[in-house]
Coordinates of C-alpha atoms in Angstrom, one line a residue:
Chain A
X14 CA 1.5 -16.1 -24.3
X15 CA 4.3 -13.6 -24.6
X16 CA 6.0 -12.3 -21.5
X17 CA 5.5 -8.8 -22.7
X18 CA 2.0 -7.5 -23.6
X19 CA 1.9 -4.4 -25.8
X20 CA -1.2 -2.3 -26.1
X21 CA -1.6 1.2 -27.7
X22 CA -4.2 3.7 -26.8
X23 CA -4.0 6.9 -28.8
X24 CA -0.3 8.0 -28.6
X25 CA 0.4 6.0 -25.5
X26 CA 2.0 2.6 -25.7
X27 CA 1.6 0.4 -22.6
X28 CA 4.1 -2.5 -22.1
X29 CA 2.9 -5.0 -19.5
X30 CA 5.4 -7.4 -17.9
X31 CA 3.7 -10.7 -17.8
X32 CA 5.5 -13.6 -16.3
X33 CA 3.2 -14.2 -13.3
X34 CA 4.7 -17.6 -12.7
X35 CA 8.1 -16.0 -11.9
X36 CA 6.7 -12.8 -10.3
X37 CA 7.8 -11.0 -13.4
X38 CA 11.5 -11.8 -12.9
X39 CA 13.4 -10.0 -15.6
X40 CA 15.3 -12.7 -17.4
X41 CA 17.3 -12.0 -20.6
X42 CA 14.3 -12.8 -22.8
X43 CA 11.9 -10.4 -21.1
X44 CA 14.5 -7.7 -20.9
X45 CA 15.3 -8.1 -24.6
X46 CA 11.6 -8.1 -25.5
X47 CA 11.4 -4.8 -23.6
X48 CA 14.4 -3.3 -25.4
X49 CA 13.0 -4.5 -28.8
X50 CA 9.6 -2.9 -28.0
X51 CA 11.1 0.4 -27.0
X52 CA 13.3 0.4 -30.1
X53 CA 10.2 0.0 -32.3
X54 CA 8.4 2.7 -30.3
X55 CA 11.3 5.1 -30.7
X56 CA 10.9 4.9 -34.5
X57 CA 7.1 5.1 -34.5
X58 CA 5.8 8.7 -34.9
X59 CA 2.4 7.5 -33.7
X60 CA 3.8 6.9 -30.2
X61 CA 4.4 9.9 -27.9
X62 CA 5.1 8.2 -24.6
X63 CA 5.5 4.7 -23.2
X64 CA 4.3 3.2 -19.9
X65 CA 5.9 0.1 -18.4
X66 CA 3.7 -1.7 -15.9
X67 CA 3.4 -5.1 -14.3
X68 CA 0.8 -7.1 -12.4
X69 CA -1.5 -6.0 -9.5
X70 CA 0.7 -7.6 -6.8
X71 CA 4.2 -7.2 -8.4
X72 CA 5.8 -5.0 -10.9
X73 CA 8.9 -7.1 -11.1
X74 CA 10.4 -9.0 -8.3
X75 CA 14.0 -9.0 -9.5
X76 CA 16.3 -10.6 -12.0
X77 CA 16.1 -14.3 -12.8
X78 CA 18.2 -15.9 -10.2
X79 CA 18.4 -19.3 -12.0
X80 CA 19.8 -17.5 -15.0
X81 CA 22.3 -15.6 -12.8
X82 CA 23.4 -18.7 -10.8
X83 CA 24.6 -20.4 -13.9
X84 CA 27.0 -17.6 -14.7
X85 CA 30.5 -17.6 -13.3
X86 CA 33.0 -14.8 -13.5
X87 CA 33.9 -15.2 -17.2
X88 CA 30.2 -15.4 -18.3
X89 CA 29.4 -12.4 -16.0
X90 CA 32.2 -10.4 -17.6
X91 CA 30.7 -11.0 -21.0
X92 CA 27.1 -10.8 -19.9
X93 CA 24.8 -9.4 -22.6
X94 CA 22.6 -7.7 -20.0
X95 CA 24.5 -4.4 -19.7
X96 CA 24.0 -3.9 -23.4
X97 CA 20.3 -4.6 -23.2
X98 CA 19.9 -2.2 -20.3
X99 CA 21.8 0.4 -22.3
X100 CA 19.3 0.0 -25.2
X101 CA 16.4 0.5 -22.8
X102 CA 18.1 3.5 -21.2
X103 CA 18.6 5.2 -24.6
X104 CA 14.9 5.3 -25.4
X105 CA 14.4 9.0 -26.4
X106 CA 10.7 9.5 -25.5
X107 CA 9.1 9.9 -22.1
X108 CA 9.2 6.6 -20.3
X109 CA 6.7 6.1 -17.4
X110 CA 6.7 3.3 -14.8
X111 CA 3.2 2.4 -13.3
X112 CA 4.1 0.3 -10.3
X113 CA 1.8 -1.8 -8.2
X114 CA 3.2 -4.2 -5.6
X115 CA 6.8 -5.3 -5.5
X116 CA 9.6 -3.6 -7.5
X117 CA 12.6 -5.3 -6.2
X118 CA 16.2 -5.7 -7.4
X119 CA 16.3 -5.5 -11.2
X120 CA 12.6 -4.5 -11.0
X121 CA 13.5 -1.5 -8.9
X122 CA 16.4 -0.7 -11.2
X123 CA 14.0 -0.7 -14.2
X124 CA 11.8 1.7 -12.3
X125 CA 14.8 4.0 -11.5
X126 CA 15.7 4.0 -15.2
X127 CA 12.2 5.3 -16.1
X128 CA 11.7 9.1 -16.4
X129 CA 8.6 9.2 -14.2
X130 CA 7.1 6.8 -11.6
X131 CA 3.5 6.5 -10.7
X132 CA 2.9 4.1 -7.8
X133 CA 0.0 2.3 -6.3
X134 CA -0.4 2.5 -2.5
X135 CA 0.5 -1.1 -2.3
X136 CA 3.9 -0.6 -4.0
X137 CA 7.2 -1.2 -2.4
X138 CA 10.7 -0.6 -3.7
X139 CA 13.9 -2.3 -2.7
X140 CA 17.4 -3.5 -3.7
X141 CA 17.7 -6.8 -1.8
X142 CA 20.8 -7.9 -3.8
X143 CA 23.0 -7.6 -0.7
X144 CA 21.0 -10.3 1.0
X145 CA 22.1 -12.8 -1.8
X146 CA 25.8 -12.0 -1.5
X147 CA 25.8 -9.7 -4.5
X148 CA 24.9 -6.1 -5.2
X149 CA 22.8 -4.0 -7.6
X150 CA 24.3 -4.4 -11.1
X151 CA 22.0 -2.4 -13.4
X152 CA 22.2 1.2 -12.1
X153 CA 20.7 0.6 -8.6
X154 CA 23.6 2.1 -6.7
X155 CA 24.0 5.0 -9.1
X156 CA 20.4 6.1 -9.9
X157 CA 19.0 5.5 -6.4
X158 CA 21.5 7.8 -4.6
X159 CA 20.8 10.5 -7.2
X160 CA 17.1 10.1 -6.7
X161 CA 16.7 9.8 -2.9
X162 CA 19.9 11.1 -1.5
X163 CA 22.7 9.5 0.5
X164 CA 20.9 8.5 3.7
X165 CA 18.2 6.5 2.2
X166 CA 20.3 5.1 -0.6
X167 CA 22.8 3.6 1.7
X168 CA 20.1 2.5 4.1
X169 CA 18.4 0.5 1.3
X170 CA 21.4 -0.9 -0.6
X171 CA 23.4 -2.0 2.5
X172 CA 20.4 -3.5 4.4
X173 CA 18.4 -4.8 1.5
X174 CA 15.2 -3.4 3.1
X175 CA 12.4 -2.2 0.9
X176 CA 10.4 1.0 1.3
X177 CA 6.7 1.7 1.0
X178 CA 5.1 3.8 -1.8
X179 CA 4.5 6.7 0.7
X180 CA 8.2 6.7 1.8
X181 CA 9.2 6.6 -1.9
X182 CA 7.0 9.5 -2.6
X183 CA 8.5 11.6 0.3
X184 CA 12.0 10.6 -0.9
X185 CA 11.4 11.7 -4.5
X186 CA 11.5 8.3 -6.1
X187 CA 7.9 8.4 -7.0
X188 CA 5.9 11.3 -8.5
X189 CA 2.4 10.3 -7.5
X190 CA 0.7 7.6 -5.3
X191 CA -2.8 6.4 -6.0
X192 CA -5.0 3.6 -4.9
X193 CA -3.6 0.5 -6.5
X194 CA -6.8 -0.1 -8.6
X195 CA -6.3 3.3 -10.3
X196 CA -2.5 3.3 -10.8
X197 CA -2.4 2.3 -14.5
X198 CA -5.4 4.5 -15.3
X199 CA -3.9 7.6 -13.8
X200 CA -0.5 6.8 -15.4
X201 CA -2.3 6.6 -18.8
X202 CA -4.1 9.9 -18.2
X203 CA -0.8 11.6 -17.4
X204 CA 1.0 9.8 -20.3
X205 CA -1.7 10.9 -22.7
X206 CA -1.3 14.5 -21.6
X207 CA 2.5 14.2 -22.1
X208 CA 2.2 12.5 -25.4
X209 CA 0.0 15.3 -26.7
X210 CA 2.9 17.8 -26.5
X211 CA 5.3 18.5 -29.3
X212 CA 7.5 15.3 -29.9
X213 CA 10.7 17.2 -30.5
X214 CA 10.2 19.4 -27.4
X215 CA 9.7 16.3 -25.3
X216 CA 12.7 14.7 -26.7
X217 CA 14.9 17.8 -26.1
X218 CA 13.5 18.3 -22.6
X219 CA 14.2 14.7 -21.7
X220 CA 17.7 14.9 -23.0
X221 CA 18.3 18.1 -21.0
X222 CA 17.0 16.4 -17.8
X223 CA 19.1 13.3 -18.4
X224 CA 22.2 15.4 -19.1
X225 CA 21.8 17.1 -15.7
X226 CA 22.8 13.8 -14.1
X227 CA 26.0 13.6 -16.3
X228 CA 27.5 17.1 -16.0
X229 CA 28.1 20.1 -13.8
X230 CA 25.6 22.9 -13.8
X231 CA 27.6 25.2 -16.1
X232 CA 27.8 22.5 -18.7
X233 CA 24.2 21.5 -18.1
X234 CA 23.1 25.1 -18.7
X235 CA 25.0 25.3 -21.9
X236 CA 23.5 22.1 -23.1
X237 CA 20.0 23.3 -22.1
X238 CA 20.5 26.5 -24.1
X239 CA 21.6 24.6 -27.1
X240 CA 18.6 22.3 -27.0
X241 CA 16.3 25.4 -26.4
X242 CA 17.8 27.1 -29.5
X243 CA 17.4 24.0 -31.6
X244 CA 13.7 24.0 -30.9
X245 CA 13.5 27.5 -32.2
X246 CA 13.9 26.0 -35.7
X247 CA 10.8 23.7 -35.4
X248 CA 7.4 24.1 -36.9
X249 CA 5.9 22.8 -33.6
X250 CA 7.3 25.7 -31.6
X251 CA 5.7 28.2 -34.0
X252 CA 2.4 26.3 -33.8
X253 CA 2.5 26.0 -30.0
X254 CA 3.0 29.7 -29.4
X255 CA 0.5 30.7 -32.1
X256 CA -2.1 28.4 -30.7
X257 CA -1.6 29.8 -27.3
X258 CA -2.0 33.4 -28.5
X259 CA -5.0 32.5 -30.6
X260 CA -6.5 30.6 -27.6
X261 CA -6.9 27.3 -29.5
X262 CA -5.5 23.8 -29.1
X263 CA -2.2 23.3 -31.0
X264 CA -1.8 20.8 -33.8
X265 CA 1.7 19.4 -33.6
X266 CA 3.4 17.6 -36.5
X267 CA 6.7 16.5 -35.0
X268 CA 8.7 18.8 -37.2
Chain B
X249 CA -2.1 -27.9 20.4
X250 CA -4.2 -25.9 22.8
X251 CA -7.0 -23.9 21.1
X252 CA -6.2 -20.4 22.4
X253 CA -8.3 -18.8 19.7
X254 CA -11.7 -20.3 18.8
X255 CA -12.3 -19.6 15.2
X256 CA -15.8 -20.0 13.8
X257 CA -17.1 -19.0 10.4
X258 CA -20.8 -18.8 9.7
X259 CA -23.0 -16.8 7.4
X260 CA -20.1 -14.6 6.3
X261 CA -19.0 -13.8 9.8
X262 CA -15.7 -15.0 11.3
X263 CA -16.0 -15.1 15.1
X264 CA -12.7 -15.1 16.9
X265 CA -12.9 -16.0 20.6
X266 CA -9.9 -15.3 22.7
X267 CA -9.7 -18.5 24.7
X268 CA -7.6 -18.5 27.8
X269 CA -10.5 -17.8 30.2
X270 CA -8.5 -18.9 33.3
X271 CA -6.0 -16.1 32.5
X272 CA -8.7 -13.6 31.5
X273 CA -7.7 -14.3 27.9
X274 CA -4.4 -12.5 28.3
X275 CA -2.0 -12.8 25.3
X276 CA 1.0 -15.1 25.1
X277 CA 3.1 -15.8 22.1
X278 CA 1.2 -18.9 21.1
X279 CA -2.1 -17.1 21.3
X280 CA -0.7 -14.3 19.1
X281 CA 0.5 -16.9 16.5
X282 CA -2.9 -18.6 16.4
X283 CA -4.7 -15.3 16.1
X284 CA -2.3 -14.3 13.2
X285 CA -3.2 -17.5 11.5
X286 CA -6.9 -16.8 11.6
X287 CA -6.3 -13.3 10.4
X288 CA -4.6 -14.7 7.3
X289 CA -7.7 -16.6 6.5
X290 CA -9.9 -13.6 7.1
X291 CA -7.7 -11.6 4.7
X292 CA -7.8 -14.2 1.9
X293 CA -11.3 -15.5 2.1
X294 CA -13.7 -13.2 0.3
X295 CA -16.7 -15.1 1.7
X296 CA -15.8 -13.8 5.1
X297 CA -17.3 -10.3 5.2
X298 CA -17.2 -9.3 8.8
X299 CA -14.9 -10.1 11.8
X300 CA -16.2 -10.4 15.3
X301 CA -13.7 -10.6 18.2
X302 CA -14.8 -11.5 21.7
X303 CA -13.5 -13.3 24.8
X304 CA -14.3 -16.6 26.5
X305 CA -15.4 -16.6 30.1
X306 CA -15.8 -13.5 32.2
X307 CA -13.1 -11.3 30.7
X308 CA -12.5 -9.9 27.2
X309 CA -8.7 -9.7 27.3
X310 CA -6.3 -8.7 30.1
X311 CA -3.6 -7.7 27.7
X312 CA -0.1 -9.2 27.8
X313 CA 0.2 -12.2 30.2
X314 CA 2.9 -10.9 32.6
X315 CA 3.6 -14.5 33.8
X316 CA 4.6 -15.3 30.2
X317 CA 7.3 -12.7 30.2
X318 CA 9.3 -14.3 33.1
X319 CA 10.6 -11.0 34.2
X320 CA 13.4 -11.7 36.7
X321 CA 13.7 -8.5 38.9
X322 CA 17.4 -9.3 39.3
X323 CA 18.2 -10.3 35.7
X324 CA 18.8 -8.3 32.5
X325 CA 16.1 -5.9 31.4
X326 CA 13.7 -7.5 29.0
X327 CA 13.1 -6.3 25.5
X328 CA 9.5 -5.4 25.4
X329 CA 9.9 -3.9 22.0
X330 CA 10.3 -7.4 20.6
X331 CA 6.8 -8.6 21.4
X332 CA 5.4 -5.2 20.3
X333 CA 7.2 -5.4 17.0
X334 CA 6.6 -9.1 16.4
X335 CA 3.0 -9.5 17.6
X336 CA 1.1 -6.4 18.7
X337 CA 2.0 -4.0 15.9
X338 CA 1.3 -6.4 13.0
X339 CA -2.0 -7.3 14.7
X340 CA -3.1 -3.6 14.9
X341 CA -2.0 -3.0 11.3
X342 CA -3.7 -6.0 9.9
X343 CA -7.0 -5.2 11.7
X344 CA -6.9 -1.6 10.4
X345 CA -6.1 -2.7 6.9
X346 CA -8.6 -5.5 6.7
X347 CA -11.1 -4.2 4.1
X348 CA -14.2 -5.4 6.1
X349 CA -15.8 -4.4 9.4
X350 CA -14.1 -5.6 12.6
X351 CA -16.4 -5.7 15.6
X352 CA -15.3 -6.1 19.2
X353 CA -17.8 -7.6 21.5
X354 CA -16.3 -6.7 24.9
X355 CA -17.9 -9.2 27.3
X356 CA -15.9 -8.3 30.4
X357 CA -12.7 -6.6 31.6
X358 CA -10.5 -5.3 28.8
X359 CA -7.1 -4.3 30.3
X360 CA -3.8 -3.0 28.9
X361 CA -3.4 -4.2 25.3
X362 CA -6.8 -5.9 25.7
X363 CA -8.4 -2.5 26.1
X364 CA -6.5 -0.7 23.4
X365 CA -7.1 -3.7 21.0
X366 CA -10.8 -3.5 21.6
X367 CA -11.0 0.3 21.2
X368 CA -9.1 0.0 18.0
X369 CA -11.7 -2.2 16.3
X370 CA -14.1 -0.5 13.9
X371 CA -17.2 -1.1 16.0
X372 CA -17.1 -1.7 19.8
X373 CA -20.1 -3.2 21.6
X374 CA -19.5 -3.6 25.3
X375 CA -21.5 -5.4 28.0
X376 CA -22.7 -3.2 30.8
X377 CA -20.5 -5.0 33.3
X378 CA -17.4 -4.6 31.0
X379 CA -14.7 -2.2 31.8
X380 CA -11.6 -0.7 30.2
X381 CA -8.4 -0.4 32.2
X382 CA -5.4 1.5 31.0
X383 CA -3.2 -0.5 33.3
X384 CA 0.1 0.3 31.5
X385 CA 1.2 3.3 33.6
X386 CA 1.0 1.4 36.9
X387 CA 3.8 -0.9 35.7
X388 CA 5.9 1.9 34.3
X389 CA 4.9 1.2 30.7
X390 CA 3.2 3.1 28.0
X391 CA -0.1 2.1 26.3
X392 CA 0.8 0.0 23.3
X393 CA -1.3 -2.0 20.8
X394 CA -2.1 1.4 19.2
X395 CA -3.1 2.9 22.6
X396 CA -1.3 6.2 22.4
X397 CA -2.5 6.9 18.8
X398 CA -6.0 5.7 19.5
X399 CA -6.9 7.1 22.9
X400 CA -6.7 10.8 22.0
X401 CA -8.8 10.1 18.9
X402 CA -11.6 8.2 20.6
X403 CA -11.5 10.0 24.0
X404 CA -10.1 13.4 23.3
X405 CA -6.7 14.6 24.6
X406 CA -7.8 15.6 28.1
X407 CA -9.4 12.2 28.8
X408 CA -6.7 10.3 27.0
X409 CA -4.0 11.8 29.2
X410 CA -6.1 11.4 32.3
X411 CA -6.8 7.7 31.6
X412 CA -3.3 6.9 30.4
X413 CA -1.4 8.7 33.2
X414 CA -3.6 7.4 36.1
X415 CA -3.8 3.9 34.7
X416 CA -7.5 4.5 35.2
X417 CA -10.4 2.2 34.8
X418 CA -13.7 3.2 33.2
X419 CA -16.9 1.4 33.0
X420 CA -18.5 0.4 29.7
X421 CA -21.3 2.9 30.5
X422 CA -18.7 5.7 30.9
X423 CA -17.0 4.7 27.7
X424 CA -20.3 4.9 25.9
X425 CA -21.1 8.3 27.4
X426 CA -17.7 9.6 26.3
X427 CA -18.3 8.3 22.8
X428 CA -15.3 5.9 22.9
X429 CA -17.4 3.0 21.9
X430 CA -20.3 2.4 19.5
X431 CA -22.9 0.7 21.8
X432 CA -23.6 -0.5 25.3
X433 CA -25.5 -3.8 25.6
X434 CA -27.0 -5.5 28.6
X435 CA -24.8 -8.5 29.6
X436 CA -27.4 -11.0 28.5
X437 CA -27.9 -9.4 25.1
X438 CA -24.3 -8.8 24.2
X439 CA -23.8 -11.9 22.2
X440 CA -27.1 -11.7 20.3
X441 CA -26.6 -8.0 19.6
X442 CA -23.1 -8.3 18.3
X443 CA -23.8 -11.4 16.2
X444 CA -26.9 -9.8 14.7
X445 CA -24.8 -6.7 13.7
X446 CA -22.0 -8.9 12.3
X447 CA -24.4 -10.9 10.2
X448 CA -26.1 -7.7 9.0
X449 CA -22.7 -6.4 7.9
X450 CA -22.0 -9.7 6.1
X451 CA -24.9 -8.9 3.8
X452 CA -23.8 -5.4 3.0
X453 CA -21.6 -4.0 0.2
X454 CA -18.3 -5.2 1.8
X455 CA -16.1 -3.5 -0.8
X456 CA -17.7 -0.2 -0.2
X457 CA -17.5 -0.7 3.6
X458 CA -13.8 -1.4 3.2
X459 CA -13.3 1.8 1.3
X460 CA -15.2 3.8 3.9
X461 CA -13.0 2.3 6.7
X462 CA -9.8 3.1 4.8
X463 CA -10.9 6.6 4.0
X464 CA -11.7 7.3 7.6
X465 CA -8.4 5.9 8.8
X466 CA -6.5 8.0 6.1
X467 CA -8.4 11.1 7.3
X468 CA -6.5 10.8 10.6
X469 CA -3.4 12.1 8.9
X470 CA -4.5 13.7 5.7
X471 CA -5.1 17.3 5.0
X472 CA -8.5 18.4 3.6
X473 CA -7.0 18.6 0.1
X474 CA -5.5 15.1 0.3
X475 CA -8.7 13.7 1.7
X476 CA -10.7 15.3 -1.1
X477 CA -8.5 13.6 -3.6
X478 CA -8.8 10.4 -1.8
X479 CA -12.6 10.6 -1.7
X480 CA -12.6 11.2 -5.5
X481 CA -10.4 8.1 -6.0
X482 CA -12.3 5.8 -3.6
X483 CA -15.7 7.0 -5.0
X484 CA -14.4 6.2 -8.5
X485 CA -13.5 2.7 -7.3
X486 CA -16.8 2.3 -5.4
X487 CA -18.8 3.4 -8.5
X488 CA -17.3 0.5 -10.4
X489 CA -18.3 -2.1 -7.9
X490 CA -21.0 -4.7 -8.7
X491 CA -22.7 -3.8 -5.4
X492 CA -23.2 -0.2 -6.4
X493 CA -24.9 -1.2 -9.6
X494 CA -27.0 -3.8 -7.6
X495 CA -27.9 -1.1 -5.1
X496 CA -29.1 1.3 -7.7
X497 CA -31.0 -1.4 -9.6
X498 CA -32.7 -2.6 -6.4
X499 CA -33.6 0.9 -5.4
X500 CA -35.2 1.6 -8.8
X501 CA -37.0 -1.7 -8.9
X502 CA -38.1 -1.1 -5.2
X503 CA -36.7 -4.5 -4.1
X504 CA -34.1 -5.7 -1.5
X505 CA -30.6 -5.5 -2.9
X506 CA -28.5 -8.7 -3.0
X507 CA -24.9 -7.6 -2.3
X508 CA -22.0 -9.8 -3.2
X509 CA -19.4 -7.8 -1.4
X510 CA -17.6 -6.9 -4.6

């Protein structure tokens, strides 16, 4: 069986990490499969949003340590992984993580890379790399501090301690916490709602939100206005406003 | 190894008997470790559908064994936080999270952490001769094993403060009158009463009972809005259980339901 299970419901694609024997450790193969699936989804007009999820007791418990152990300095310097992560990060549509159980190390970094996180009440998030004599290498130190702030980011990265779903909710890492048995279902409901909106508007809004992490506010506001203006030229904007005024549901075409 | 916890599983009920009768079943590290081991089994084994905790001999549990702490009045201050963090807190958390009913059959004196442990169980049945002693304050300590959280919730603030500050002792009858426990039993009937209730629970929709327990515990800190959302979620889960379907089918067919606990 493949380590990545894909399943589409309506306009929502669910990608399920499935390496239970390795607690979903993200080895190069699985990470590549994920990037390939997202590349395909990016070009598929039938897909409006993507959910990444794992197993009931673990989302992904880290990178593959055996794979990492075999790489010295030279191999690490020319590691293909950063390029794979980059491919995942450049996915232009809404990307939602539905997390039950452990999201540790690379698993937590994958969660941080997603646009939105829905967690089960049994979820925990941590970057334990430090306990292995290394450090986060796929965005952990950069995205975490921008997400939860200095105090908690240093606390987690330097100690290696994980935090609960509730703590992650308070800190802003997680958007919603649900009973674990309902996590995926509620994530799908939200994803379906998102995927029903105009594709170009979603893409532009995501781009603006992403850009806010890259630039100062002045630059960000300019970029936001440019994207806003671009949407003025779309059919879907006309349709969205017309449907609202005529009190009917809109029919978007992605143009 | 000494058997400090007697563990007996029958008809869906795991009975744990605290077994250091000569020390009124007070806790030491080895007893904590054995109890933790049994709890792991209770957590993993779906065929166990109710937990019953009681004490051997004339006491229920006298809390932490002070002899075991080897406090030397002239030596360095001990770190009591260590045993709280290592043993008592995980114990309280695990009992609270266990998605099945936990019954305490308080057969005699329950003092210190023994009292707060008992009061923290889902259902407390106490023998008429039993008593609860909030002994902590007399040694300069605070009620642990969930005591400070639990007391105001089961006894009300005024009584909680009175009990905790005076280090007071109340009889089982008084605890029953104050609504701190579920039931008072005559000494001779305690065992039969508690086992009968435990076995009854073991035939009930355990999954649903677990959700009820979690919902009531969550209510202690949730707002009404949060709790309403939680009720929606838990009811959604409960409605999908096999036991709910069996319950409805049995009701419509006017027969006794056969619950599997799932």
